[in-house]
Short mmCIF file of C-alpha atoms in Angstrom, two decimals:
data_model
loop_
_atom_site.label_atom_id
_atom_site.label_comp_id
_atom_site.label_asym_id
_atom_site.label_seq_id
_atom_site.Cartn_x
_atom_site.Cartn_y
_atom_site.Cartn_z
CA SER C 1 -39.54 -0.99 4.80
CA LEU C 2 -41.03 -1.91 1.43
CA GLY C 3 -40.37 1.37 -0.39
CA ILE C 4 -42.75 3.80 -2.03
CA GLN C 5 -45.59 3.33 -4.48
CA ASN C 6 -45.99 5.19 -7.77
CA ASP C 7 -48.49 7.64 -6.27
CA GLY C 8 -46.01 8.69 -3.57
CA THR C 9 -47.64 6.75 -0.73
CA LEU C 10 -45.79 4.19 1.35
CA ALA C 11 -45.75 0.57 0.24
CA GLY C 12 -46.35 -1.50 3.36
CA PRO C 13 -46.76 1.43 5.80
CA GLU C 14 -46.85 -1.07 8.67
CA THR C 15 -43.12 -1.61 8.08
CA ARG C 16 -42.38 2.02 9.07
CA TRP C 17 -42.32 3.73 12.43
CA GLY C 18 -42.68 7.24 13.72
CA GLY C 19 -41.86 8.58 17.14
CA ILE C 20 -40.51 11.26 19.42
CA MET C 21 -37.64 11.31 21.91
CA GLN C 22 -36.89 13.52 24.94
CA SER C 23 -34.16 13.61 27.57
CA PHE C 24 -35.17 13.26 31.22
CA PRO C 25 -34.87 16.23 33.55
CA GLU C 26 -33.30 15.55 36.91
CA VAL C 27 -35.84 14.19 39.39
CA ASN C 28 -35.60 13.81 43.17
CA TYR C 29 -37.61 10.60 43.34
CA ASP C 30 -37.49 7.05 41.99
CA ILE C 31 -39.34 6.49 38.74
CA ASN C 32 -41.53 3.45 39.29
CA TYR C 33 -44.42 3.98 36.86
CA ILE C 34 -45.22 5.41 33.45
CA ASP C 35 -48.71 6.84 33.87
CA PHE C 36 -50.94 8.40 31.21
CA TRP C 37 -54.54 8.92 30.06
CA LEU C 38 -55.26 8.19 26.40
CA MET C 39 -58.35 9.25 24.48
CA ASP C 40 -60.18 6.44 22.67
CA PRO C 41 -58.14 5.99 19.46
CA PHE C 42 -61.03 4.22 17.72
CA VAL C 43 -63.53 7.07 17.68
CA TYR C 44 -63.46 7.27 13.89
CA ASP C 45 -62.35 3.76 12.89
CA GLU C 46 -62.53 0.66 15.07
CA ASN C 47 -60.60 -1.43 12.54
CA ILE C 48 -57.27 0.40 12.83
CA SER C 49 -54.67 -1.53 14.80
CA GLY C 50 -50.96 -1.38 15.52
CA GLU C 51 -48.49 -1.04 18.37
CA LEU C 52 -47.34 1.73 20.71
CA TYR C 53 -43.85 1.33 22.19
CA ILE C 54 -42.26 3.22 25.07
CA ASN C 55 -38.49 3.04 25.69
CA ILE C 56 -36.73 4.41 28.78
CA GLY C 57 -33.03 4.30 29.56
CA THR C 58 -30.09 5.34 27.39
CA ILE C 59 -31.17 5.85 23.76
CA SER C 60 -28.94 6.76 20.84
CA GLU C 61 -29.08 10.44 19.88
CA ASP C 62 -27.64 9.68 16.44
CA ALA C 63 -30.92 10.17 14.58
CA LEU C 64 -29.21 10.24 11.16
CA ARG C 65 -27.18 7.13 12.06
CA ASP C 66 -23.79 8.15 10.70
CA ASN C 67 -21.83 8.37 13.99
CA ARG C 68 -21.44 12.11 13.43
CA HIS C 69 -23.03 14.98 15.34
CA SER C 70 -25.40 17.02 13.17
CA ASP C 71 -25.94 20.54 14.48
CA GLU C 72 -27.24 23.58 12.59
CA ALA C 73 -25.01 26.01 14.50
CA THR C 74 -21.75 24.26 13.60
CA ILE C 75 -22.29 24.39 9.85
CA ASN C 76 -20.04 26.80 8.00
CA LEU C 77 -21.48 27.92 4.68
CA SER C 78 -18.10 27.35 3.03
CA TRP C 79 -18.28 23.69 2.02
CA PHE C 80 -14.51 23.46 2.33
CA ASP C 81 -14.83 23.74 6.11
CA ASN C 82 -17.37 20.92 6.40
CA ASP C 83 -17.39 17.18 6.07
CA THR C 84 -20.13 15.38 4.20
CA THR C 85 -22.16 12.25 4.93
CA ILE C 86 -25.00 10.64 2.99
CA TRP C 87 -27.34 12.96 4.93
CA GLY C 88 -25.62 16.29 4.20
CA LEU C 89 -23.06 18.57 5.88
CA VAL C 90 -21.38 18.11 9.25
CA GLN C 91 -18.59 20.06 10.88
CA PRO C 92 -15.27 18.31 11.64
CA GLU C 93 -15.52 16.26 14.83
CA GLY C 94 -15.01 17.86 18.23
CA ILE C 95 -16.77 21.16 17.52
CA TRP C 96 -19.70 22.05 19.80
CA VAL C 97 -21.68 25.28 19.50
CA SER C 98 -24.79 26.15 21.50
CA GLN C 99 -25.89 29.34 19.70
CA PHE C 100 -26.36 30.47 16.11
CA SER C 101 -23.69 32.77 14.78
CA SER C 102 -26.23 33.91 12.16
CA ASN C 103 -29.82 32.65 12.23
CA VAL C 104 -30.45 33.41 8.59
CA GLN C 105 -27.35 31.60 7.38
CA GLN C 106 -27.54 28.48 9.55
CA ASP C 107 -31.22 27.65 10.12
CA PHE C 108 -31.25 24.93 7.46
CA GLY C 109 -32.08 21.80 9.43
CA LEU C 110 -29.86 18.84 10.32
CA ASP C 111 -28.74 18.29 6.72
CA GLY C 112 -27.15 21.76 6.64
CA PHE C 113 -28.74 22.60 3.26
CA ARG C 114 -31.27 25.12 2.08
CA ASN C 115 -33.71 23.62 -0.44
CA SER C 116 -31.72 24.67 -3.51
CA TYR C 117 -28.65 22.79 -2.23
CA GLU C 118 -30.79 19.80 -1.26
CA ARG C 119 -31.80 19.50 -4.92
CA PHE C 120 -28.14 19.47 -5.92
CA TYR C 121 -26.89 17.13 -3.22
CA PHE C 122 -29.73 14.63 -3.58
CA ASP C 123 -30.03 14.87 -7.36
CA GLU C 124 -29.60 11.11 -7.85
CA TYR C 125 -32.53 10.47 -5.54
CA LEU C 126 -34.64 13.04 -7.37
CA SER C 127 -33.76 11.51 -10.73
CA ILE C 128 -34.95 8.09 -9.56
CA ILE C 129 -38.27 9.25 -8.17
CA GLN C 130 -38.93 11.42 -11.24
CA THR C 131 -39.18 8.21 -13.25
CA MET C 132 -41.51 6.60 -10.70
CA TRP C 133 -44.07 9.19 -9.68
CA SER C 134 -46.55 11.58 -11.21
CA PRO C 135 -45.39 15.15 -11.91
CA GLU C 136 -47.60 16.44 -9.06
CA VAL C 137 -45.95 14.15 -6.51
CA TYR C 138 -42.48 14.81 -7.88
CA ASP C 139 -42.93 18.59 -7.73
CA LYS C 140 -43.81 18.44 -4.01
CA ILE C 141 -40.66 16.46 -3.27
CA PHE C 142 -38.51 18.61 -5.56
CA ASN C 143 -39.55 21.72 -3.64
CA ASP C 144 -38.17 20.24 -0.39
CA PRO C 145 -36.17 17.04 -1.00
CA SER C 146 -35.33 16.55 2.69
CA ASN C 147 -38.94 17.19 3.73
CA ASP C 148 -37.69 19.35 6.60
CA ASP C 149 -39.31 22.74 5.87
CA TYR C 150 -40.94 24.39 8.87
CA HIS C 151 -44.38 25.99 8.78
CA PRO C 152 -46.06 27.56 11.82
CA TYR C 153 -49.66 26.65 12.58
CA LEU C 154 -50.74 30.10 11.36
CA GLY C 155 -50.69 31.51 7.84
CA ASP C 156 -52.87 33.00 5.14
CA ASP C 157 -51.99 30.04 2.92
CA TYR C 158 -53.39 27.70 5.58
CA ASP C 159 -56.50 29.83 6.08
CA GLU C 160 -57.29 29.69 2.35
CA ASP C 161 -56.94 25.90 2.02
CA PRO C 162 -59.77 23.77 3.49
CA ILE C 163 -57.40 20.89 4.27
CA TYR C 164 -55.90 23.02 7.06
CA SER C 165 -59.19 23.29 8.90
CA SER C 166 -57.81 20.17 10.60
CA ILE C 167 -55.61 20.99 13.61
CA ILE C 168 -53.53 17.91 12.80
CA GLU C 169 -52.74 19.20 9.30
CA ARG C 170 -51.86 22.64 10.68
CA TYR C 171 -49.20 21.18 12.98
CA LYS C 172 -47.69 18.60 10.60
CA LYS C 173 -44.68 20.80 9.75
CA TYR C 174 -44.35 22.48 13.13
CA ASN C 175 -41.57 20.13 14.29
CA ASN C 176 -39.53 20.47 11.08
CA ASN C 177 -36.11 22.10 11.34
CA GLU C 178 -35.39 24.21 8.26
CA GLY C 179 -36.53 27.78 8.85
CA ASN C 180 -38.09 27.13 12.26
CA THR C 181 -36.13 29.94 13.92
CA HIS C 182 -35.84 32.76 11.39
CA HIS C 183 -38.54 33.75 8.91
CA MET C 184 -36.03 34.90 6.24
CA ILE C 185 -35.20 31.28 5.35
CA LEU C 186 -38.60 30.35 3.96
CA TYR C 187 -40.99 33.26 4.56
CA PRO C 188 -39.20 36.58 3.99
CA ASN C 189 -42.36 38.59 3.27
CA ILE C 190 -44.88 37.42 5.82
CA GLN C 191 -46.32 38.93 8.98
CA TRP C 192 -47.62 35.79 10.69
CA PHE C 193 -44.38 33.94 11.35
CA ARG C 194 -44.11 32.23 14.73
CA PRO C 195 -40.83 30.39 15.43
CA SER C 196 -41.00 27.01 17.12
CA SER C 197 -37.52 27.47 18.62
CA HIS C 198 -34.85 30.10 19.14
CA GLN C 199 -32.11 27.50 19.53
CA PRO C 200 -30.23 25.54 16.86
CA ASN C 201 -31.56 22.08 16.07
CA LYS C 202 -29.08 19.33 16.89
CA GLU C 203 -28.81 15.64 17.69
CA ASP C 204 -27.35 16.26 21.16
CA VAL C 205 -30.73 15.93 22.88
CA ASP C 206 -29.48 16.31 26.46
CA ASP C 207 -27.08 19.15 25.57
CA ASN C 208 -24.03 17.60 27.24
CA GLU C 209 -21.72 17.93 24.21
CA ILE C 210 -21.49 14.15 23.86
CA LEU C 211 -23.28 12.32 21.06
CA THR C 212 -24.70 9.17 22.60
CA THR C 213 -24.69 6.36 20.02
CA SER C 214 -25.30 3.38 22.32
CA ASN C 215 -28.61 1.84 23.35
CA SER C 216 -29.52 0.32 26.69
CA TYR C 217 -33.18 0.62 27.61
CA PHE C 218 -36.35 -1.11 28.73
CA GLU C 219 -39.17 -1.39 26.23
CA TYR C 220 -42.91 -1.53 26.89
CA ARG C 221 -45.25 -2.70 24.14
CA ILE C 222 -48.92 -1.71 24.05
CA ASN C 223 -51.24 -3.23 21.47
CA ILE C 224 -53.57 -0.60 20.00
CA ASN C 225 -56.43 -2.91 19.10
CA ALA C 226 -60.15 -2.40 19.77
CA ASN C 227 -60.46 -5.97 21.05
CA GLU C 228 -57.76 -5.46 23.70
CA MET C 229 -58.87 -2.14 25.22
CA LEU C 230 -59.96 -3.75 28.49
CA VAL C 231 -59.04 -3.21 32.13
CA GLY C 232 -56.29 -5.68 33.00
CA LEU C 233 -54.88 -5.86 29.47
CA ASN C 234 -52.08 -3.77 27.94
CA TYR C 235 -51.40 -1.98 31.26
CA ILE C 236 -54.94 -0.47 31.30
CA GLU C 237 -55.93 0.28 34.89
CA ASN C 238 -59.17 2.19 34.39
CA ILE C 239 -61.63 3.32 31.71
CA LEU C 240 -63.81 6.43 32.00
CA GLU C 241 -66.49 7.76 29.67
CA ASN C 242 -67.03 11.49 29.51
CA SER C 243 -69.40 13.75 27.58
CA MET C 244 -67.77 16.15 25.11
CA ASP C 245 -69.24 19.20 23.35
CA LEU C 246 -68.32 19.05 19.67
CA ALA C 247 -67.64 21.94 17.32
CA ASN C 248 -70.88 21.26 15.44
CA GLY C 249 -72.90 21.84 18.61
CA GLU C 250 -73.62 18.19 19.28
CA THR C 251 -72.57 16.21 22.34
CA ASP C 252 -70.75 12.90 22.17
CA TYR C 253 -69.43 10.47 24.74
CA ILE C 254 -65.72 9.65 24.60
CA LYS C 255 -63.84 6.93 26.42
CA TRP C 256 -60.55 7.64 28.18
CA TYR C 257 -58.09 4.88 29.03
CA HIS C 258 -55.81 5.10 32.06
CA TYR C 259 -52.49 3.32 31.51
CA ARG C 260 -50.23 2.63 34.49
CA ILE C 261 -47.05 0.78 33.54
CA PRO C 262 -44.77 -0.53 36.29
CA ILE C 263 -41.17 0.11 35.27
CA GLU C 264 -40.23 -3.43 36.25
CA ASP C 265 -42.93 -4.91 33.98
CA TYR C 266 -41.08 -4.39 30.69
CA THR C 267 -41.71 -6.50 27.60
CA SER C 268 -38.12 -6.33 26.24
CA GLN C 269 -34.68 -5.26 27.39
CA PHE C 270 -31.91 -3.90 25.17
CA GLY C 271 -28.28 -3.50 26.18
CA ASN C 272 -26.80 -3.44 29.67
CA ILE C 273 -29.39 -1.76 31.87
CA SER C 274 -30.84 -2.41 35.32
CA LEU C 275 -33.81 -1.07 37.24
CA ASN C 276 -31.40 0.76 39.58
CA ASP C 277 -29.89 2.84 36.77
CA ASP C 278 -30.59 6.54 36.27
CA PHE C 279 -32.70 6.81 33.12
CA GLU C 280 -31.41 9.39 30.64
CA SER C 281 -34.20 9.61 28.05
CA ILE C 282 -37.56 8.38 26.85
CA ARG C 283 -38.76 7.49 23.36
CA ILE C 284 -42.34 6.84 22.26
CA TYR C 285 -43.08 5.44 18.83
CA LEU C 286 -45.82 3.83 16.75
CA THR C 287 -45.42 1.02 14.24
CA ASN C 288 -47.30 -1.78 12.48
CA PHE C 289 -50.16 0.52 11.43
CA GLN C 290 -51.58 0.24 7.93
CA GLU C 291 -53.60 3.45 8.25
CA PRO C 292 -52.76 6.85 9.80
CA MET C 293 -53.22 6.87 13.57
CA VAL C 294 -53.43 9.80 15.99
CA LEU C 295 -53.06 9.17 19.73
CA ARG C 296 -54.30 11.97 21.99
CA PHE C 297 -52.68 12.01 25.44
CA ALA C 298 -54.37 13.98 28.22
CA THR C 299 -51.44 13.34 30.60
CA LEU C 300 -48.06 11.61 30.50
CA GLU C 301 -46.21 11.31 33.81
CA LEU C 302 -43.30 9.43 35.35
CA THR C 303 -44.29 8.74 38.92
CA GLU C 304 -42.96 7.14 42.09
CA GLU C 305 -46.32 5.85 43.35
#
């Protein structure tokens, strides 16, 4: 990446990536295709372009990339009982816990810190950005240095701010970890709290008490470019156009693209993997975009036929 500009925005955003990962449930059939319908991503801007990647196989669970298992439920509030990494607190190796011992005292996200401790632990980082950015930008980062605070999609604060009339803005913090289970962490006096999870957040995605740090997977690249959204290109099998009633009472016509990716038709291969292996997880990510991009999936299936 190329760092951050003085106004707090990314320098060279196309050098970053953002994605989501999920373990596979057990299936009683062979996975031969990745099949999904995608809404036209160029409804608002035909000039946006970038790449969508899909990985299937064995994918590292070590999201913080320190070869240590980060798990909210294993953190002991006494620092003397924890180890530290550049990311925050971790318990000594070999400890696996599946339930909170106290939601209020452990629901701090993967770094193991409430916001006040984040400011202390990452004070060098805060000192650097204080010299670079405007006070308004700095204050937002100071309030949550790890940028991991949870906010449900409801809230009087959201209702009073026009920016949250966008469903995308309302859900931007819904996947964050700190305070996503118990309201006393961030919202002790509210009535509208809706948790996103009742389980501790952890890097052990498949819950087998083993932190997978290796990678062996097939990768499928899809170019998100208005000039390449044609049947026969980028795994597109079909294109449909459908009328849609908009919130303003008008009707518009939206294209939907049907992608059908044969598992054997991968664009890259990483590690020691074969088509006969049992796939453990899937990762989908976007990169090489210079502007924000939202992809709306109607379906996403792993099929035999």
